[in-house]
Coordinates of C-alpha atoms in Angstrom, one line a residue:
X194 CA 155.6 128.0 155.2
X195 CA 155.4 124.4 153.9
X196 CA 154.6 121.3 156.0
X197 CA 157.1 118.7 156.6
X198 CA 154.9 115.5 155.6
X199 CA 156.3 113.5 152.7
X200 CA 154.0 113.4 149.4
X201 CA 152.9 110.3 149.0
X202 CA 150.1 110.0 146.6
X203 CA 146.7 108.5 147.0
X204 CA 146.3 105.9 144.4
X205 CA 144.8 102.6 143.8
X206 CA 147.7 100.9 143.4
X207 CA 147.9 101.7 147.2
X208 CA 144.9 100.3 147.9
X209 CA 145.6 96.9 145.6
X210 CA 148.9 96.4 147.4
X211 CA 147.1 96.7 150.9
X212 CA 144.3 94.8 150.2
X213 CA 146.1 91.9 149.2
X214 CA 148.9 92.1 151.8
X215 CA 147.0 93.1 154.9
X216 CA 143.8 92.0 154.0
X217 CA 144.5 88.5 151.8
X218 CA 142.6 86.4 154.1
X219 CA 139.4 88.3 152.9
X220 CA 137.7 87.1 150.0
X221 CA 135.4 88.0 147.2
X222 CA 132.6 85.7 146.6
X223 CA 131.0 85.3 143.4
X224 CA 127.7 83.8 143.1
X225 CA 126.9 81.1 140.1
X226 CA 124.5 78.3 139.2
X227 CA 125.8 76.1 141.2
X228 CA 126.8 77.9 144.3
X229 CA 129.6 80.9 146.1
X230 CA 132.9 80.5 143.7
X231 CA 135.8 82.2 146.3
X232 CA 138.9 84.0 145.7
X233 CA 140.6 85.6 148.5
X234 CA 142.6 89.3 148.7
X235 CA 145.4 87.7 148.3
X236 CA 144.8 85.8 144.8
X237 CA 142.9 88.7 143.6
X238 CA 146.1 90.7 144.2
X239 CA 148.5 88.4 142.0
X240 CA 145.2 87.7 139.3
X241 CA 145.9 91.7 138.9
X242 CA 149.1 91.4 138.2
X243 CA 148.6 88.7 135.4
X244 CA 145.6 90.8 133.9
X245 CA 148.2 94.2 134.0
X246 CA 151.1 91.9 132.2
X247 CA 148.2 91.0 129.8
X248 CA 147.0 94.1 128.6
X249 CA 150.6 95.3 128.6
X250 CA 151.3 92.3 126.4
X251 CA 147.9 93.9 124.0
X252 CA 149.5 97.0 123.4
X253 CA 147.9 99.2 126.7
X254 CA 150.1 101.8 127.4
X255 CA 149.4 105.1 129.3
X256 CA 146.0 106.5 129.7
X257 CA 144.4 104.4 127.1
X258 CA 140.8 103.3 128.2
X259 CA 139.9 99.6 129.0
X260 CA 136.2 99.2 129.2
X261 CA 134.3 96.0 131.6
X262 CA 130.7 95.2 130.4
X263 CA 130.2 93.0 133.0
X264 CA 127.9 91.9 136.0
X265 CA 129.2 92.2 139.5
X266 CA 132.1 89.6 140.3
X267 CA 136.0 88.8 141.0
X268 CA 136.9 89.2 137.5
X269 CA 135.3 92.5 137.4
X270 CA 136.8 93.7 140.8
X271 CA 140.4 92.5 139.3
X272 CA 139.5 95.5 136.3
X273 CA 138.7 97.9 138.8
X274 CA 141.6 97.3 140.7
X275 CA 144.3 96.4 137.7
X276 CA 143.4 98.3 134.8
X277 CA 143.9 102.2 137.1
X278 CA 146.7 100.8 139.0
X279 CA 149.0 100.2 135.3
X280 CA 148.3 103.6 134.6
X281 CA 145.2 102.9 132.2
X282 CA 141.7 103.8 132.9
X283 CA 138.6 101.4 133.2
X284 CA 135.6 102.1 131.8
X285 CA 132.2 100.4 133.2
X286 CA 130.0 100.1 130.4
X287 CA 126.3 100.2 131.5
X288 CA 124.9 97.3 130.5
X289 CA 121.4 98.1 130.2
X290 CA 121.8 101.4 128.3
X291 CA 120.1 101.8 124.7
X292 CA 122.3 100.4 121.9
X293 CA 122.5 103.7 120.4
X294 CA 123.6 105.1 123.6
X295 CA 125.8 102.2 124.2
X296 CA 127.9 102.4 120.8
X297 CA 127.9 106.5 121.8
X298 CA 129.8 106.2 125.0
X299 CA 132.2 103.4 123.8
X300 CA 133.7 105.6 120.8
X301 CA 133.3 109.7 122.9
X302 CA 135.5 107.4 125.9
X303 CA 137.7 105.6 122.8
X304 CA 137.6 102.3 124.6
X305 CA 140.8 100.1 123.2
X306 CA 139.4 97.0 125.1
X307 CA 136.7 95.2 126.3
X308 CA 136.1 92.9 128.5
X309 CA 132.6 91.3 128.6
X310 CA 131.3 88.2 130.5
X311 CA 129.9 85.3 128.4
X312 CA 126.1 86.2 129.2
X313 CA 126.1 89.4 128.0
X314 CA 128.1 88.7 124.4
X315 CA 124.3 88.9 122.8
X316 CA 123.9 92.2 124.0
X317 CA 127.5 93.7 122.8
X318 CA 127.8 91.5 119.8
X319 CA 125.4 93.6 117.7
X320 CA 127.5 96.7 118.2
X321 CA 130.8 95.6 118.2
X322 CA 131.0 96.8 114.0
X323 CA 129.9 100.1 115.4
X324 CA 132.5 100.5 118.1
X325 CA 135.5 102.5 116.1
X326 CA 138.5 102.1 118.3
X327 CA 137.9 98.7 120.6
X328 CA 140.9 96.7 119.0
X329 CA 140.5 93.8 121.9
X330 CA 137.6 91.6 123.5
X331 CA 138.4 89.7 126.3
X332 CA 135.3 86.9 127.5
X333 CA 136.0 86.2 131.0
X334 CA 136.0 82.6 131.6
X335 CA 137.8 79.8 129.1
X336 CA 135.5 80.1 126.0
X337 CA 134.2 82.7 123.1
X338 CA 131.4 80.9 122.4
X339 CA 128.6 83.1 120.3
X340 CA 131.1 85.7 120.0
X341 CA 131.8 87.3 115.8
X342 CA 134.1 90.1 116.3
X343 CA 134.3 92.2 113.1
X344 CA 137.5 92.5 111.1
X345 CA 140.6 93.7 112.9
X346 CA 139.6 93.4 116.4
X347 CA 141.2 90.2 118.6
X348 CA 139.2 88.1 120.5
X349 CA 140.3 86.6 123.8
X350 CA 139.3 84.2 126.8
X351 CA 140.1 85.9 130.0
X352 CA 141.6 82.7 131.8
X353 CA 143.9 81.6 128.4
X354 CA 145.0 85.4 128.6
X355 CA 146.2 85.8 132.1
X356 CA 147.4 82.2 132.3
X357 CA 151.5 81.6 132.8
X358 CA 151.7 85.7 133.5
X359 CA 153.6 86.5 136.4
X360 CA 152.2 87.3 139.5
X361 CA 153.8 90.5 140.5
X362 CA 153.5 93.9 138.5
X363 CA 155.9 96.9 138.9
X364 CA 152.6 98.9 139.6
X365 CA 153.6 102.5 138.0
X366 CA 153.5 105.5 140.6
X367 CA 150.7 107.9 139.1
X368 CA 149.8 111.6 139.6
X369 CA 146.7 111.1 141.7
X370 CA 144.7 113.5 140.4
X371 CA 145.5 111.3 137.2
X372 CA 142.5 109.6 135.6
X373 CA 141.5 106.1 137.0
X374 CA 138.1 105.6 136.1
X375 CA 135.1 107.1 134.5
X376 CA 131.8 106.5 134.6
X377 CA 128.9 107.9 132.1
X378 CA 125.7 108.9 133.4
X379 CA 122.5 106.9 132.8
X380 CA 121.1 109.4 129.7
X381 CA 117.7 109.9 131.2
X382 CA 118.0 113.4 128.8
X383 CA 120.2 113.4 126.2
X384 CA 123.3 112.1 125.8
X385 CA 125.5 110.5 128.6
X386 CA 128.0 112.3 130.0
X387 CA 131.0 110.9 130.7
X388 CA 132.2 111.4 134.5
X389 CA 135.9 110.6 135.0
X390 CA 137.4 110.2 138.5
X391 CA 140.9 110.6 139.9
X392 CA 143.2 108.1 141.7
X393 CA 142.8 110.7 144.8
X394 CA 139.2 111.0 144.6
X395 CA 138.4 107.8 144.8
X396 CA 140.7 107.2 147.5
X397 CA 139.2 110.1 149.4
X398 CA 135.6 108.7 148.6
X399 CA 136.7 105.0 149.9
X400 CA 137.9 106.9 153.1
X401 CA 134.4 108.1 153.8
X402 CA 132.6 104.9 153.1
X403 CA 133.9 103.5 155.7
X404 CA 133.9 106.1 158.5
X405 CA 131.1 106.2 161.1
X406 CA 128.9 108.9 159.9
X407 CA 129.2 107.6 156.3
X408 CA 128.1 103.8 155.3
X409 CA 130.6 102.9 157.9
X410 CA 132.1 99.5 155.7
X411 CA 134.4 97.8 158.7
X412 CA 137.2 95.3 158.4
X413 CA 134.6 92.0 159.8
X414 CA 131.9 93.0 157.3
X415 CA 131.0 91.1 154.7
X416 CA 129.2 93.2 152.0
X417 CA 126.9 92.3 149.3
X418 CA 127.5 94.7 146.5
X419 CA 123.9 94.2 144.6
X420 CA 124.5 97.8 143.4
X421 CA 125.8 97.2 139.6
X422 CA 129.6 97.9 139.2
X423 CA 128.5 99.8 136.5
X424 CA 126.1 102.3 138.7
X425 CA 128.5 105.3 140.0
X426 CA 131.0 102.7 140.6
X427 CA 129.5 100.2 142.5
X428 CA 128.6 103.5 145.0
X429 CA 132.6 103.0 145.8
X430 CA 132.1 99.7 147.7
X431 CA 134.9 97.3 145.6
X432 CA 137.5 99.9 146.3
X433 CA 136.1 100.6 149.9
X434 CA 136.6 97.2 150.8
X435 CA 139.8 96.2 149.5
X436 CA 140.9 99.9 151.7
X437 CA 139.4 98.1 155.0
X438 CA 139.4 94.7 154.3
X439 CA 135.9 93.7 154.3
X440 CA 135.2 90.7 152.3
X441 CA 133.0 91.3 149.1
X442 CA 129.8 89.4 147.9
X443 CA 128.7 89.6 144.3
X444 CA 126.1 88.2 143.1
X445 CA 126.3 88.3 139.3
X446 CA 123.7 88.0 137.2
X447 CA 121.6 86.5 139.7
X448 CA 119.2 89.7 140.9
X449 CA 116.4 88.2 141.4
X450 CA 114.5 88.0 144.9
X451 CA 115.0 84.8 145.1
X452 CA 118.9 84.0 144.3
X453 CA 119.2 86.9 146.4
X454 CA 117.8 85.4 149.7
X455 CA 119.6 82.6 148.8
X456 CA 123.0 84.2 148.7
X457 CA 121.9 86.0 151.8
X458 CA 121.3 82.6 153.4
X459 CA 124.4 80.9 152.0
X460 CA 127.0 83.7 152.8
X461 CA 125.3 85.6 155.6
X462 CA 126.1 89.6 154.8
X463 CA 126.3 91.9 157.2
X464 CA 125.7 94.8 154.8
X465 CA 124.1 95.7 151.5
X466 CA 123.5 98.1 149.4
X467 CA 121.3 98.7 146.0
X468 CA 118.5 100.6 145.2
X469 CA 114.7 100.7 146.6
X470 CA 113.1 98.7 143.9
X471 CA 115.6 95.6 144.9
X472 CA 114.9 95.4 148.1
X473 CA 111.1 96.2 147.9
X474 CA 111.3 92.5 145.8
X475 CA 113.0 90.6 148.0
X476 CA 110.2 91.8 151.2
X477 CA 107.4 90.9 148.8
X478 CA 109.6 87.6 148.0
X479 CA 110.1 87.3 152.3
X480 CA 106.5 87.5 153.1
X481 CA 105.4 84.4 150.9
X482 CA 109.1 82.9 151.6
X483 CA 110.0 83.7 155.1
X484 CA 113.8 83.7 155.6
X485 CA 116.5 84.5 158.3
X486 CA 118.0 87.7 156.9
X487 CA 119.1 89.8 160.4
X488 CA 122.9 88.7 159.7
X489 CA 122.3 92.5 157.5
X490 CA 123.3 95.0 160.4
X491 CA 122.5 97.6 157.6
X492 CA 121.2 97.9 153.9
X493 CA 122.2 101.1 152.3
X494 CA 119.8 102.2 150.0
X495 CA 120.2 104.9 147.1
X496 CA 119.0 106.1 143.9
X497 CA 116.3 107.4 144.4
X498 CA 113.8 108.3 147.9
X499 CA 113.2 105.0 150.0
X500 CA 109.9 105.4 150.7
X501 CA 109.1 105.2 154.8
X502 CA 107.1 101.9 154.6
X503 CA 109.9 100.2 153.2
X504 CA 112.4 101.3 155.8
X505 CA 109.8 100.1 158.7
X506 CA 109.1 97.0 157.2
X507 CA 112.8 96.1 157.2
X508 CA 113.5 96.8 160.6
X509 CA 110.0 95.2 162.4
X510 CA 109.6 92.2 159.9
X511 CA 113.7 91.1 159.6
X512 CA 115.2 93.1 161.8
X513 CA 117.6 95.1 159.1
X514 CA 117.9 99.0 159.4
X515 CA 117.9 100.8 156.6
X516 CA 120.4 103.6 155.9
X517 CA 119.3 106.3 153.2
X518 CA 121.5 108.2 150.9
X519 CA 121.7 110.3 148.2
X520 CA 124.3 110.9 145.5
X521 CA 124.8 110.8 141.6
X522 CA 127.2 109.7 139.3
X523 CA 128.7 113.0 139.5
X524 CA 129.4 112.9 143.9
X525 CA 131.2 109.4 142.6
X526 CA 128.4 108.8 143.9
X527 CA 128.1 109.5 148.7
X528 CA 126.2 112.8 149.1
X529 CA 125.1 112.3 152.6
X530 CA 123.9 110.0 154.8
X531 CA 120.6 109.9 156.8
X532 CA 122.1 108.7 160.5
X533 CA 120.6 110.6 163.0
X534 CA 123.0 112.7 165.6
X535 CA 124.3 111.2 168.3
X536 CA 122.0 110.3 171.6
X537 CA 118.5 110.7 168.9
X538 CA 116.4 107.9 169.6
X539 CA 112.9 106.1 169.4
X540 CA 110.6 107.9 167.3
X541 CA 112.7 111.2 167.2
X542 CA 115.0 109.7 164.8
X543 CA 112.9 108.6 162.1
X544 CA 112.5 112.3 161.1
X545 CA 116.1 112.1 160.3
X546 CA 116.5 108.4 158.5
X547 CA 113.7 110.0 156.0
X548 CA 115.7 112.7 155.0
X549 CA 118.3 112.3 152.7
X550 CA 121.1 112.9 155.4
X551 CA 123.3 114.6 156.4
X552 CA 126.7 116.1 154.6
X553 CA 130.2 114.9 155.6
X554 CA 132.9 117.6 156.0
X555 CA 134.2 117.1 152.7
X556 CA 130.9 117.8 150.8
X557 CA 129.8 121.4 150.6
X558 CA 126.3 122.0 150.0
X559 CA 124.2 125.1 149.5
X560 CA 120.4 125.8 148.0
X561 CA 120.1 128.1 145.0
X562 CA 116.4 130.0 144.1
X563 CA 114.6 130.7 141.3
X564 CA 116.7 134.2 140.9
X565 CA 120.0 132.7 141.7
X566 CA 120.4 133.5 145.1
X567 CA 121.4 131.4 148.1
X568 CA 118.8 130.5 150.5
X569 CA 119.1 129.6 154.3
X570 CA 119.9 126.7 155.6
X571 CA 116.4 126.5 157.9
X572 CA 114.8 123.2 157.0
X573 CA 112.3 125.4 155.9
X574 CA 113.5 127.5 152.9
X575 CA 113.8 125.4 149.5
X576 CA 116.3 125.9 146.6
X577 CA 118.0 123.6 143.7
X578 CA 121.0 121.7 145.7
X579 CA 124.6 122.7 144.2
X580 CA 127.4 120.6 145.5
X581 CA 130.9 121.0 145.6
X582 CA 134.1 118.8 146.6
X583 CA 137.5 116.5 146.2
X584 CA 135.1 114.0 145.0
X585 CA 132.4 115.9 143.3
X586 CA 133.3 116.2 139.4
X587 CA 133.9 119.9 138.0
X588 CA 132.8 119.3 134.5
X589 CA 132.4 116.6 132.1
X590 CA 134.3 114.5 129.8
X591 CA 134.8 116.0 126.0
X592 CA 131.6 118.1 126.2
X593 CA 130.4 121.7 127.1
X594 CA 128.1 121.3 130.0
X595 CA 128.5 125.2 131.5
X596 CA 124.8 124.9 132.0
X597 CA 125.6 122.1 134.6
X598 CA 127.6 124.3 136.9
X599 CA 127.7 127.6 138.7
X600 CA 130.9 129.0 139.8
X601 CA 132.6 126.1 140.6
X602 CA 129.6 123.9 142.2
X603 CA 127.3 121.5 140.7
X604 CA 123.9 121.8 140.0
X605 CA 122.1 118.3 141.0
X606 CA 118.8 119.1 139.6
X607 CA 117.4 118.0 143.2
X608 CA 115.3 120.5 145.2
X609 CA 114.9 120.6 148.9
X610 CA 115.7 121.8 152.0
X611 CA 118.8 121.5 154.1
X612 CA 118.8 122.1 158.4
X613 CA 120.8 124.2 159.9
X614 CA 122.7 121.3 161.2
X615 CA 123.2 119.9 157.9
X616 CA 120.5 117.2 157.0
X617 CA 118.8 117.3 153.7
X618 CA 115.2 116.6 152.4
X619 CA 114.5 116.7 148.8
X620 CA 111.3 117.1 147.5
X621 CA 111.7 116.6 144.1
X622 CA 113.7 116.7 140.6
X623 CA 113.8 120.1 139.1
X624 CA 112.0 118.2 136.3
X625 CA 109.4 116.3 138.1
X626 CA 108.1 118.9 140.7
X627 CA 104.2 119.4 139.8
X628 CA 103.0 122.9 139.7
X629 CA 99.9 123.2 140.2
X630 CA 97.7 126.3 140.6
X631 CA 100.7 128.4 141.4
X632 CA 101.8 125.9 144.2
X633 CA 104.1 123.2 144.1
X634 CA 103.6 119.1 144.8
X635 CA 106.3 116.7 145.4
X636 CA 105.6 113.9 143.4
X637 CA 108.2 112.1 145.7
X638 CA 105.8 113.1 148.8
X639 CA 102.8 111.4 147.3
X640 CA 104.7 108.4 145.7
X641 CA 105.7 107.4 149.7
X642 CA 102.4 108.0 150.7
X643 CA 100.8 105.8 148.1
X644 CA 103.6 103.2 148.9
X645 CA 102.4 103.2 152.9
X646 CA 99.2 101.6 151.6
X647 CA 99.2 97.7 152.2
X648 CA 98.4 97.0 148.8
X649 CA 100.7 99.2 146.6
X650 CA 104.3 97.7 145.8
X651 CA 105.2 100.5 143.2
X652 CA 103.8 104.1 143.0
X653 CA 105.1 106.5 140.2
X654 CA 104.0 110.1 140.2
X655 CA 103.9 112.4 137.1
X656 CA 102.3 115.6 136.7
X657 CA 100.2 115.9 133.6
X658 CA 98.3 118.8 132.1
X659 CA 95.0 120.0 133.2
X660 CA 93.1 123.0 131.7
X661 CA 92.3 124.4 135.4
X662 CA 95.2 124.1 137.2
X663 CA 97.8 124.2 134.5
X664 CA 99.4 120.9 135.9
X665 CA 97.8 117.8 138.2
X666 CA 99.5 114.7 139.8
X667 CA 98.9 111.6 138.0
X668 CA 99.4 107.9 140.0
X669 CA 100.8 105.2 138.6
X670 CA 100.5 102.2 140.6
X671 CA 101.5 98.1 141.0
X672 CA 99.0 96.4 143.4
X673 CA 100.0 93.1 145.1
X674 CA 98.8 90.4 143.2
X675 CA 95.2 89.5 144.2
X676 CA 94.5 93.1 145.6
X677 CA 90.8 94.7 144.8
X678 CA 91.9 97.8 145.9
X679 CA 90.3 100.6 144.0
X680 CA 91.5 104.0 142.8
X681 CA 88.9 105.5 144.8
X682 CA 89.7 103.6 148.3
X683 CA 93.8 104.6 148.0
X684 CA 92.6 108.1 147.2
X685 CA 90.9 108.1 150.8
X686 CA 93.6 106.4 152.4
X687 CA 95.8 109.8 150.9
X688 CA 93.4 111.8 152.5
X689 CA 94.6 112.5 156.2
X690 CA 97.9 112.2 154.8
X691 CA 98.6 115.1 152.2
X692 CA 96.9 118.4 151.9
X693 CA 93.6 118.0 150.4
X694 CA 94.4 120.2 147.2
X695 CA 96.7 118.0 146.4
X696 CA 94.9 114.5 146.3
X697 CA 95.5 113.3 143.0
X698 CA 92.0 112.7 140.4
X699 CA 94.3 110.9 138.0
X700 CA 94.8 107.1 138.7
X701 CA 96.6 104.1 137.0
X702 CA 97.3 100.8 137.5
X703 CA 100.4 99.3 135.7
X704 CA 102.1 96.2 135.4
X705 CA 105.3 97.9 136.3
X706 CA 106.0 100.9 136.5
X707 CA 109.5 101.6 134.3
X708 CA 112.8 101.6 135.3
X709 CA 115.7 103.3 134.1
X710 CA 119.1 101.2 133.4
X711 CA 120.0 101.9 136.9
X712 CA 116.9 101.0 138.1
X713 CA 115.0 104.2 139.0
X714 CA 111.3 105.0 137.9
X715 CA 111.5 106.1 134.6
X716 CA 109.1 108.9 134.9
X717 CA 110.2 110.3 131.2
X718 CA 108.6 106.7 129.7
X719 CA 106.0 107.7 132.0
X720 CA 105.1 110.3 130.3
X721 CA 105.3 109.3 127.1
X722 CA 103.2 106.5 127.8
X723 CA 100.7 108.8 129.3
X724 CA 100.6 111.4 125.8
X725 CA 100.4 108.2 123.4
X726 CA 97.7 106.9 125.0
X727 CA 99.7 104.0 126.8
X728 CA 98.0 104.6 130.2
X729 CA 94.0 103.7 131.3
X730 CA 93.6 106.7 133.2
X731 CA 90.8 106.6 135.8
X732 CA 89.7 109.8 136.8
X733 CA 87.9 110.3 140.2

């Protein structure tokens, strides 16, 4: 027996349409030198209109890929909104990936065009002769300044292109489980691998952003999206928002903690989201620059484990709670979401808010051992997470990744626990769990230990070898400037706070400890940095 419901399909065509017509009082607000340049839902809607007509007017027909290396603002959201609704599929070039890599993912996804803001021509110049099948650039703004395209590829202003285009676009109806975007992972091993997402997952995905036990995005919010476009799709905020009519706050190129608390002053956000290392700046940037910034009812924070310190001092020093999640590129990229259950408060809930949260119904989750079999869902028993759902990708673009997958779910790489009522804690990447002595340390563990101290802003955690033990944790750390904390003191401070075999000997102090182009510790350079001799290792 079939149903009677019509079949309409989920597309973003849909959510364009809405956005602008029911929503067009909301606004997207991009920050710049001199200030918050608006454009409201409604403007946005008829700008992607003129941008479809254009790159129908360039030849773009079909499925053909348009890329965006861009920073977060209007014109970008106009590409993630236009270039899937004609029918083609955008491309979000990450910005801070290794030429090599760069020039890789550009011809494997056989971008046609791309469109690049004005700032970030001197990092795409130098590969444009390398780029085999990008026929068009388009430089948002009025002006191709510093821009030498190579022989037989068009170069155009965004503005001069759009201009005198209508307004309205006979936006195709699609198949939604059509391509609309796709996304390539960061390359922390290997290759990227190119993730491509349908019309109906990301409509499914912007569904659960904004329900109550996910990030819960409402209609009078007023989000600032520091999480790169480019990064698992802006975690699915532009789309999101243009679904529920929350207005959008971009900040650009302007990262910085201090152009951040300015934009926070200036347009007063009632949530956030990007990952830890951004918003442990801005509280080091706070305490020597106080600042107003409770108009943030929540900051969601992902990427990578928020370490506990960070989440208290949001809430006691500015009054901002701090929502942890996990998810990948892959998940598009919600996972879970740490809010506690219902009627769990005062100290009881921070037990939850640590974790990594808790599944919504339309992610499947289940913990696999070392001999392939599932393990129960106790809190207690741990496993490698596999992950399965309509918005969860089932294998990747143009390449043979069977490794990556077990009969239908995704292996994450991530190993934890997971409660019998659904919250997970992860204690570590497959890869960065330390074995030592037969037992295993979380190098996550210790890194939010370290971070509890005063003193430390950054705390990386490798394991290195050791002739005894077979592996030992090594600690990388940033001290506050001015600090004469030693190696020896933050040892003792570890020391009522992590089983005593595993206190770490090894001890560094960095600079910075470095980031991956989507901003997580890059424990790989780590360790390279560690066998070359790059680290003074104090040994206690």
């Amino acid at each position: 027996m079939l149903s009677t419901m019509q079949d309409a399909p989920l597309s973003i065509a849909q959510l364009l349409r809405h956005g602008a017509s029911v929503h067009g009082a909301s606004e997207v607000v991009t920050w710049t030198e001199s200030g918050p340049r608006r454009v409201s839902y409604a403007d946005v809607g008829k700008r992607c209109a003129q941008l479809a007509h254009a790159l129908r007017g360039l030849g773009v027909e079909g499925d053909e890929r348009v890329a965006t290396f861009m920073w977060n603002n209007s014109e970008h959201l106009e590409a993630y909104l236009a270039i899937p609704s004609m029918g083609a599929v955008l491309h979000t070039l990450n910005i801070r990936l290794f030429p090599e890599q760069l020039i890789h993912v550009a011809n494997h996804a056989e971008d046609r065009v791309i469109i690049v803001d004005p700032s970030l021509i001197p990092l795409l110049s130098p590969q444009l002769p390398s780029l085999t099948t990008v026929k068009h650039i388009i430089v948002t703004g009025s002006s191709t300044a510093g821009l030498e395209a190579p022989e037989g590829v068009q170069v155009h202003t965004y503005e001069g292109l759009i201009a005198d285009q209508p307004t309205e676009f006979d936006w195709p109806e699609v198949d939604e489980l059509s391509a609309a975007a796709m996304c390539y992972t960061s390359g922390t091993t290997g290759d990227p691998k190119g993730v491509v997402y349908s019309h109906r997952s990301i409509y499914l995905h912007s569904m659960q952003v904004c329900m109550s036990d996910g990030p819960n995005l409402a209609q009078g919010d007023r989000a600032l999206a520091v999480v790169p476009q480019f990064h698992a799709m802006s975690w699915g905020l532009p789309y999101a928002a243009f679904m529920i009519g929350a207005s959008l706050i971009m900040p650009d190129r302007f990262l910085q903690p201090a152009p951040l608390a300015a934009i926070i002053a200036s347009e007063k956000p009632t949530f956030a989201a990007a990952v830890p290392t951004i918003w442990q700046g801005l509280h080091l940037y706070l305490e020597q620059n106080p600042q107003d910034i409770s108009s943030m009812r929540e900051v969601l924070i992902g990427g990578s484990a928020v370490p506990p310190a960070l989440m208290h001092a949001f809430e006691a020093d500015h009054n901002v709670s701090v929502l942890h999640a996990w998810g990948m590129t892959e998940t598009s990229p919600l996972g879970s979401v740490a809010r506690p259950p219902a009627g769990v408060t005062g100290d009881a809930m921070w037990k939850y808010r640590y974790s990594q949260g808790r599944f919504p119904a339309s992610v499947q989750a289940r913990l696999i051992d070392d001999d392939g079999k599932v393990v129960a869902h106790d809190g207690v028993s741990v496993g490698e997470l596999e992950v399965r759902g309509p918005w969860i990708t089932g294998s990747y673009y143009g390449v043979d990744a069977e490794d990556k997958f077990n009969d239908g779910w995704l292996k994450t790489g991530d190993v934890g626990s997971i409660t019998a009522d659904g919250f997970l804690s992860l204690s570590d990447r497959s890869k960065d769990i330390i074995k030592s002595g037969g037992e295993w340390i979380s190098s996550v563990d210790l890194e939010n230990a370290v971070m509890g101290h005063p003193d430390v802003t950054e705390a990386a955690v490798i394991g290195v070898p050791d002739e005894k033990w077979d592996e030992r944790p090594l600690v990388a750390v940033v001290l506050r400037a001015g600090s004469e904390t030693t190696m020896s003191e933050l040892q003792q401070y570890l020391s009522d706070k992590v089983a005593k075999w595993q206190l770490p000997e090894n001890w560094a102090v960095v600079q910075e400890v470095p980031k991956t182009s989507v901003g997580k510790f890059d424990k790989k350079r780590l360790r390279a940095d560690y066998h070359e001799g790059g680290l003074e290792v104090t040994r206690l």
